[in-house]
XYZ file of C-alpha atoms in Angstrom:
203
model
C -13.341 17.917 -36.145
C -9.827 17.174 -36.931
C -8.467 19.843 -34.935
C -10.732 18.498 -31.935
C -9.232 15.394 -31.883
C -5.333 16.240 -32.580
C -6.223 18.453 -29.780
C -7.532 15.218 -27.963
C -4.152 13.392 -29.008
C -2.078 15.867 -27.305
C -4.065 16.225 -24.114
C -3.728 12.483 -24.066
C -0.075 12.610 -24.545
C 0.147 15.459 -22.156
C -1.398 13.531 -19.603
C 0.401 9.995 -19.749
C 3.775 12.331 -19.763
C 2.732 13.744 -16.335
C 1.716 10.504 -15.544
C 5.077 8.723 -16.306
C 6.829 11.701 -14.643
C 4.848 11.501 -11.105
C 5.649 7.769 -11.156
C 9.319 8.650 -11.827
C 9.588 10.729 -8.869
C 7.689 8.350 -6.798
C 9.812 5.851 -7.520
C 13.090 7.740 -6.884
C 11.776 9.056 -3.801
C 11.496 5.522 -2.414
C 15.282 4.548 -3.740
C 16.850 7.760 -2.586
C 16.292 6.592 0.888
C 18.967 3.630 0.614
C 22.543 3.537 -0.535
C 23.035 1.758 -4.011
C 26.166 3.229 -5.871
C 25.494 0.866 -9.137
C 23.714 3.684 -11.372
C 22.714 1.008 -13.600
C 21.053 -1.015 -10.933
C 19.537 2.388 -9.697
C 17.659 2.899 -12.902
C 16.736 -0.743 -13.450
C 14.905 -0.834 -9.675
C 13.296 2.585 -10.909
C 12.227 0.848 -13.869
C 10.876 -2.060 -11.945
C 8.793 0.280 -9.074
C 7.496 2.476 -12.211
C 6.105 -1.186 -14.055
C 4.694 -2.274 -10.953
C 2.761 1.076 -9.816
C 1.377 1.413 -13.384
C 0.420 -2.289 -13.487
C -1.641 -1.951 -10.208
C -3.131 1.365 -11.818
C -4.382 -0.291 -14.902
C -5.871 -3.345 -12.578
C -7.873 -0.710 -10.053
C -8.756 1.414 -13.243
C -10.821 -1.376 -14.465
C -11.639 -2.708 -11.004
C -13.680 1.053 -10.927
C -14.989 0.792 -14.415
C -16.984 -2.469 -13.242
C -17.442 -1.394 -9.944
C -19.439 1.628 -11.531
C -21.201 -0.354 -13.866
C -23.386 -2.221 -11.152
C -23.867 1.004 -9.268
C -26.723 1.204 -11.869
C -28.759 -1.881 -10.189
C -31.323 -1.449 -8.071
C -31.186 -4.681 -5.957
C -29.026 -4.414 -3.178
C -27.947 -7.754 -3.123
C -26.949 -8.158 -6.569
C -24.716 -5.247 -6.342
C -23.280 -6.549 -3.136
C -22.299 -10.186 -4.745
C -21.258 -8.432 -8.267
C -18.811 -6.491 -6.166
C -17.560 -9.131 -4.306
C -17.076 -10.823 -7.258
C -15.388 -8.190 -8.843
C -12.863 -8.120 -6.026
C -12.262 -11.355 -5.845
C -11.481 -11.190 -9.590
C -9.013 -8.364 -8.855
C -6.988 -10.099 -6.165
C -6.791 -13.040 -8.433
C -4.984 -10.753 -10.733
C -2.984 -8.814 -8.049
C -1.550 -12.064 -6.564
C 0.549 -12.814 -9.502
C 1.846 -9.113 -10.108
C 2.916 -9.153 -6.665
C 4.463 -12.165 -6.269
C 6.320 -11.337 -9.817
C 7.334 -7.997 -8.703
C 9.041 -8.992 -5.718
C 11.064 -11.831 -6.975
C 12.159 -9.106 -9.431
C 13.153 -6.766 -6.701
C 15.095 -9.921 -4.905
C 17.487 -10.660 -7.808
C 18.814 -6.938 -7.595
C 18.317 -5.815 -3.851
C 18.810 -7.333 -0.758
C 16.287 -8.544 1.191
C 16.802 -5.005 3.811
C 16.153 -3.169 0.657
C 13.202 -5.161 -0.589
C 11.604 -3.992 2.721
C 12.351 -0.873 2.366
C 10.395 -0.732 -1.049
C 7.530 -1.995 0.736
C 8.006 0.732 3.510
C 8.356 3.509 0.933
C 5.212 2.040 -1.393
C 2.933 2.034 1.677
C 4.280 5.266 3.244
C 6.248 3.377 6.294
C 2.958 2.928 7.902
C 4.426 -0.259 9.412
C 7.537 1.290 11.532
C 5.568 4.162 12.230
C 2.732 2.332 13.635
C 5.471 -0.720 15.379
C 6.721 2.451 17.580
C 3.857 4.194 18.144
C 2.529 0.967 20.163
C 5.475 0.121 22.013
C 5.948 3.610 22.756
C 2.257 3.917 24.171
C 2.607 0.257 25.786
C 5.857 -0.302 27.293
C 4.901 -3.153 28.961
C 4.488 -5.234 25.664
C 5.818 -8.595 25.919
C 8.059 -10.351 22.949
C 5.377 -12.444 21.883
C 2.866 -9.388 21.791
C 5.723 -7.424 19.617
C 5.992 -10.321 17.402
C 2.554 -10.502 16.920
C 1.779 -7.086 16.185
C 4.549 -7.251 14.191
C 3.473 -9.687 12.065
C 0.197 -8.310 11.290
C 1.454 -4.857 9.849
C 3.764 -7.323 7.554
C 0.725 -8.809 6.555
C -1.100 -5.774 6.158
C 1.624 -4.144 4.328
C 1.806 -6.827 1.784
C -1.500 -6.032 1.120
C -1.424 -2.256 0.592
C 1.860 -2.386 -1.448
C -1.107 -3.342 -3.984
C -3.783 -1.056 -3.197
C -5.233 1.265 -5.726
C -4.807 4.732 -4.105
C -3.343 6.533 -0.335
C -6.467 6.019 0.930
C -6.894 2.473 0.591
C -3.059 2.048 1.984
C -4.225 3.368 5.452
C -7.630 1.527 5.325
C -5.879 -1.689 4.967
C -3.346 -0.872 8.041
C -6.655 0.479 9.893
C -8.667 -2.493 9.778
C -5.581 -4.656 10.956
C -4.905 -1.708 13.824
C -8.784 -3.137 14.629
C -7.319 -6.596 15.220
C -4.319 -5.477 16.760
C -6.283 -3.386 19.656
C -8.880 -6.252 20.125
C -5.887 -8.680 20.560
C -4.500 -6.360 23.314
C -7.648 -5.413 25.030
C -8.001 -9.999 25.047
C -4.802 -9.504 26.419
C -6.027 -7.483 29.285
C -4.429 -4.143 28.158
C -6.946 -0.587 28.973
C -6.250 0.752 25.597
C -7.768 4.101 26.658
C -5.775 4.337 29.623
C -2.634 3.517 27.730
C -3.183 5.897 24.963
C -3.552 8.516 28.019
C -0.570 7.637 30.059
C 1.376 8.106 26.450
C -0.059 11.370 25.668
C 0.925 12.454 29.455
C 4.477 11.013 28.642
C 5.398 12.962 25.220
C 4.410 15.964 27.196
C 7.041 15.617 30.034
């Protein structure tokens, strides 16, 4: 029994060193993209991205543990409002974090290298997608730009706090959903647009 559980204890330990280690490298993957010299500065923004991922972690982590806990009823419609209420719960608690966490990140970056710790915790989702419509609809106007623009901000404030990769992209997917409706109100033929740019990038 004894030897069970020490063996327990070190699988445990095992595990949160891993953990702590993948973080690290996350984290440093993000910073390595920009230029600060100040090594002390370096370590403290590592310090601050590590905090923050392994906040959100412990948040989702028992966001799932609830989550699975009505998965046991039967009516339909009390799982439905227990899991809204659950995530309603959960943003009340991400709100906070995230508002902390970036007036953290302001008081040792500036505000070019704030955004670019939201690019690299969301997997520059947001630049990739900003050129991949003006490059398939040239013809954008400024005030289309801006607001297409400012929906992937929006959406990217949102999955800087989501639990996993996955949810990342479906938060950027469902606002690519309002983005295309607002162009197809605008008058745009999204399918002809997408097939004019595929004939373009093979020129």
């Amino acid at each position: 029994m004894l030897i069970s559980l020490s063996a327990k204890a070190q699988n445990s330990a095992q595990e949160e060193l891993n953990y702590t280690k993948t973080l690290d490298q996350r984290a440093s993957r993000i910073l390595n993209t920009m230029q600060i010299g100040d090594s002390l500065k370096y370590h403290k923004v590592k310090g601050l991205i590590v905090d923050q991922y392994r906040a959100l972690n412990a948040i989702h982590e028992d966001e799932k543990k609830q989550v699975a806990a009505i998965d046991k009823e039967t009516d339909k419609n009390i799982v439905e409002a227990k899991r809204k209420s659950i995530e309603e719960a959960t943003s009340r608690q991400l709100a906070p974090l995230h508002d902390a966490y970036l007036n953290k990140l302001a008081a040792e970056l500036t505000s070019e290298q704030v955004n670019a710790v939201k690019d690299g915790m969301t997997f520059n989702v947001l630049s990739v997608t900003t050129k991949a419509y003006q490059d398939m609809i040239p013809s954008l106007t400024a005030e289309e730009k801006g607001q297409i623009n400012s929906w992937l901000v929006e959406a990217r404030e949102l999955a800087m706090d989501a639990g996993s990769s996955e949810d990342k992209h479906r938060i950027f997917g469902k606002y690519k959903g309002r983005i295309n409706n607002y162009l197809a109100k605008r008058g745009y033929d999204l399918q002809k647009e997408r097939a004019a740019w595929n004939a373009r990038s093979k020129r």
